[in-house]
CSV table of C-alpha atoms in Angstrom, one decimal:
chain,number,residue,atom,x,y,z
A,1,MET,CA,107.9,116.9,82.2
A,2,ALA,CA,111.1,115.4,80.4
A,3,VAL,CA,111.9,113.8,77.2
A,4,ARG,CA,112.7,110.2,77.8
A,5,SER,CA,115.1,107.8,75.9
A,6,ILE,CA,113.2,105.6,73.4
A,7,LEU,CA,114.3,102.0,73.4
A,8,ILE,CA,115.6,100.4,70.1
A,9,SER,CA,114.4,97.1,68.8
A,10,GLY,CA,116.0,94.2,70.6
A,11,ASP,CA,115.3,95.3,74.1
A,12,PRO,CA,113.3,92.8,76.2
A,13,VAL,CA,110.6,95.2,77.3
A,14,LEU,CA,109.7,95.9,73.6
A,15,HIS,CA,109.2,92.1,72.9
A,16,THR,CA,107.3,91.4,76.1
A,17,PRO,CA,103.5,91.8,76.6
A,18,ALA,CA,102.8,94.9,78.8
A,19,ALA,CA,101.0,94.6,82.1
A,20,PRO,CA,97.8,96.3,82.9
A,21,VAL,CA,97.9,99.7,84.5
A,22,VAL,CA,96.5,99.4,87.9
A,23,ASP,CA,97.8,102.6,89.8
A,24,PHE,CA,96.1,105.9,88.5
A,25,ASP,CA,98.4,108.0,90.5
A,26,ASP,CA,100.8,111.1,90.2
A,27,ASP,CA,103.5,108.8,88.8
A,28,LEU,CA,101.3,107.7,86.0
A,29,ARG,CA,100.3,111.4,85.3
A,30,ALA,CA,104.1,112.2,85.2
A,31,LEU,CA,104.8,109.2,82.9
A,32,VAL,CA,102.0,110.2,80.4
A,33,ALA,CA,103.2,113.9,80.4
A,34,ASP,CA,106.8,112.7,79.7
A,35,MET,CA,105.4,110.5,76.9
A,36,PHE,CA,103.8,113.3,75.2
A,37,GLU,CA,106.8,115.4,75.3
A,38,THR,CA,108.9,112.6,74.1
A,39,MET,CA,106.4,111.8,71.4
A,40,ASP,CA,106.3,115.5,70.2
A,41,ALA,CA,110.2,115.9,70.4
A,42,ALA,CA,110.8,112.7,68.3
A,43,PRO,CA,108.6,113.7,66.4
A,44,GLY,CA,106.0,110.9,66.2
A,45,VAL,CA,102.3,110.3,66.0
A,46,GLY,CA,102.2,107.7,68.8
A,47,LEU,CA,104.2,106.3,71.6
A,48,ALA,CA,103.8,103.2,73.9
A,49,GLY,CA,104.9,102.7,77.4
A,50,PRO,CA,107.3,99.8,76.5
A,51,GLN,CA,109.2,102.2,74.0
A,52,VAL,CA,110.2,104.3,76.9
A,53,GLY,CA,111.1,101.3,79.1
A,54,VAL,CA,107.7,101.1,81.0
A,55,GLY,CA,106.0,97.6,80.5
A,56,LEU,CA,102.5,99.0,81.0
A,57,ARG,CA,99.5,99.0,78.7
A,58,LEU,CA,99.2,102.6,77.8
A,59,PHE,CA,100.1,104.7,74.6
A,60,THR,CA,99.8,108.4,73.7
A,61,PHE,CA,98.8,109.5,70.2
A,62,SER,CA,98.6,112.8,68.2
A,63,TYR,CA,97.4,112.9,64.7
A,64,THR,CA,95.7,115.7,62.5
A,65,ASP,CA,93.5,114.1,59.9
A,66,ASP,CA,92.7,115.5,56.3
A,67,ASP,CA,89.7,117.5,57.9
A,68,ASP,CA,92.2,119.3,60.1
A,69,VAL,CA,90.7,117.4,63.1
A,70,THR,CA,93.4,116.7,65.9
A,71,TRP,CA,93.1,113.5,67.6
A,72,ARG,CA,95.4,113.6,70.7
A,73,GLY,CA,95.1,111.6,73.9
A,74,VAL,CA,96.2,108.7,75.9
A,75,ALA,CA,94.7,105.2,75.9
A,76,ILE,CA,95.2,103.2,79.1
A,77,ASN,CA,94.5,99.6,79.1
A,78,PRO,CA,93.1,99.7,75.6
A,79,GLU,CA,91.1,97.1,73.7
A,80,LEU,CA,91.2,97.2,69.9
A,81,TRP,CA,88.9,95.7,67.3
A,82,ILE,CA,89.8,95.9,63.7
A,83,THR,CA,88.3,95.1,60.3
A,84,PRO,CA,89.9,92.4,58.2
A,85,ILE,CA,93.2,93.2,56.8
A,86,PRO,CA,92.8,93.4,53.1
A,87,ALA,CA,94.6,90.6,51.0
A,88,GLY,CA,97.5,91.5,48.6
A,89,PHE,CA,100.6,93.6,49.0
A,90,ALA,CA,101.1,96.9,50.8
A,91,ASP,CA,101.3,99.9,48.6
A,92,GLU,CA,104.9,101.3,48.6
A,93,ASP,CA,103.5,105.0,48.9
A,94,GLU,CA,100.3,104.6,50.8
A,95,ASP,CA,101.0,101.9,53.3
A,96,VAL,CA,104.5,103.0,54.5
A,97,GLU,CA,105.0,102.8,58.3
A,98,GLY,CA,107.9,103.8,60.6
A,99,CYS,CA,108.6,103.4,64.2
A,100,LEU,CA,110.5,105.3,66.8
A,101,SER,CA,112.0,101.9,68.1
A,102,PHE,CA,113.4,101.1,64.6
A,103,PRO,CA,114.4,104.8,63.8
A,104,GLY,CA,115.2,106.3,60.4
A,105,GLU,CA,113.4,103.4,58.5
A,106,ARG,CA,110.0,102.9,56.8
A,107,PHE,CA,108.4,99.9,55.3
A,108,PRO,CA,105.2,99.2,53.6
A,109,LEU,CA,102.7,97.1,55.8
A,110,MET,CA,99.1,96.1,55.4
A,111,ARG,CA,96.9,97.2,58.2
A,112,ALA,CA,93.0,97.1,58.8
A,113,GLN,CA,91.4,100.1,57.2
A,114,SER,CA,89.1,100.6,60.2
A,115,ALA,CA,89.4,100.1,64.0
A,116,ILE,CA,87.6,100.7,67.3
A,117,LEU,CA,89.6,101.7,70.2
A,118,ARG,CA,88.2,101.3,73.8
A,119,ALA,CA,90.3,102.4,76.8
A,120,VAL,CA,90.3,104.8,79.9
A,121,ASP,CA,91.9,108.2,80.2
A,122,LEU,CA,94.0,109.3,83.2
A,123,ASP,CA,90.9,109.9,85.3
A,124,GLN,CA,89.8,106.3,84.4
A,125,GLN,CA,87.0,107.5,82.3
A,126,PRO,CA,86.1,105.1,79.6
A,127,PHE,CA,86.0,106.3,76.0
A,128,GLU,CA,85.7,104.9,72.4
A,129,ILE,CA,87.1,106.1,69.1
A,130,ARG,CA,86.0,104.6,65.8
A,131,ALA,CA,89.0,105.3,63.4
A,132,ASP,CA,89.7,104.9,59.7
A,133,GLY,CA,92.9,105.2,57.7
A,134,TRP,CA,96.0,106.6,59.4
A,135,LEU,CA,94.4,107.0,62.7
A,136,ALA,CA,93.4,103.4,62.5
A,137,ARG,CA,97.0,102.4,61.5
A,138,ILE,CA,98.4,104.3,64.4
A,139,PHE,CA,96.0,102.6,67.0
A,140,GLN,CA,97.1,99.2,65.5
A,141,HIS,CA,100.7,100.2,65.6
A,142,GLU,CA,100.6,101.3,69.2
A,143,PHE,CA,98.5,98.4,70.3
A,144,ASP,CA,100.9,96.0,68.8
A,145,HIS,CA,103.6,97.6,71.2
A,146,LEU,CA,101.6,96.6,74.2
A,147,ASP,CA,101.7,92.9,72.9
A,148,GLY,CA,105.3,93.0,72.4
A,149,THR,CA,105.3,93.2,68.5
A,150,LEU,CA,107.1,95.7,66.4
A,151,TYR,CA,105.9,96.5,63.0
A,152,VAL,CA,109.2,95.2,61.6
A,153,ASP,CA,107.9,91.7,63.0
A,154,ARG,CA,105.0,91.9,60.7
A,155,LEU,CA,106.8,92.5,57.6
A,156,GLU,CA,106.8,90.2,54.6
A,157,TYR,CA,109.8,89.2,52.4
A,158,PRO,CA,111.8,91.0,51.1
A,159,ASP,CA,111.1,93.9,53.5
A,160,ALA,CA,111.7,91.5,56.5
A,161,LYS,CA,114.9,90.5,55.2
A,162,LEU,CA,116.0,94.1,54.6
A,163,ALA,CA,114.8,95.2,58.1
A,164,ALA,CA,117.0,92.4,59.7
A,165,LYS,CA,120.1,93.3,57.5
A,166,ILE,CA,119.7,97.0,58.8
A,167,SER,CA,119.3,95.7,62.5
A,168,ARG,CA,122.5,93.8,62.2
A,169,LYS,CA,124.4,96.6,60.3
A,170,ARG,CA,123.4,99.1,63.2
A,171,SER,CA,124.2,96.4,66.0
A,172,TRP,CA,120.5,96.7,67.0
A,173,GLY,CA,118.6,93.7,68.3
A,174,VAL,CA,120.3,93.7,71.8
A,175,PRO,CA,119.2,94.9,75.2
A,176,GLY,CA,120.0,98.3,76.4
A,177,LEU,CA,120.1,100.5,73.3
A,178,SER,CA,118.1,103.6,73.1
A,179,TRP,CA,118.2,107.1,71.5
A,180,LEU,CA,117.1,110.5,73.0
A,181,PRO,CA,115.0,112.8,70.8
A,182,GLY,CA,116.6,116.2,70.2
A,183,VAL,CA,120.0,114.9,71.1
A,184,ASP,CA,120.6,111.8,69.1
A,185,ASN,CA,120.4,111.7,65.4
A,186,LEU,CA,119.9,108.1,64.1
A,187,GLU,CA,119.1,109.0,60.5
A,188,ASP,CA,121.7,107.9,57.9
């Protein structure tokens, strides 16, 4: 296992739909182990293949809910169904989201309250998770990565303008930029 570099917004693999996983082999198992180690080191609650430069449809997740239930796993070739996204504006405290590929920043974003995730695990066993609240948000965020969408791409004005300004100030938005959890400190 190894901590991998996390790509920063602007790299083409982050903005391209990922391909389905077809080979369930030792290389995939090593990738997933590295993704868990990277996610934990970052620290994060989710990490998608494209974020570590692998354009495949998979993501890891790890979240402990208010009932102290820990949800940890890998979703390979996932499908996601969500409830309608509420109308209105995101709450500045309750709906704030961050991303390891836009490190050090958090913005409010409306997401669906509930989601159903269907995927397979490393042994190609299908599973389904019905999620509400933050777990549903995590699934939506990571699923977006598999479609080439970062959460900052979904922001509304004025947050979208501020995110673009931050990206320009930090010289992001170009291919090849990354950071290594445990080594690089990208916080201002």
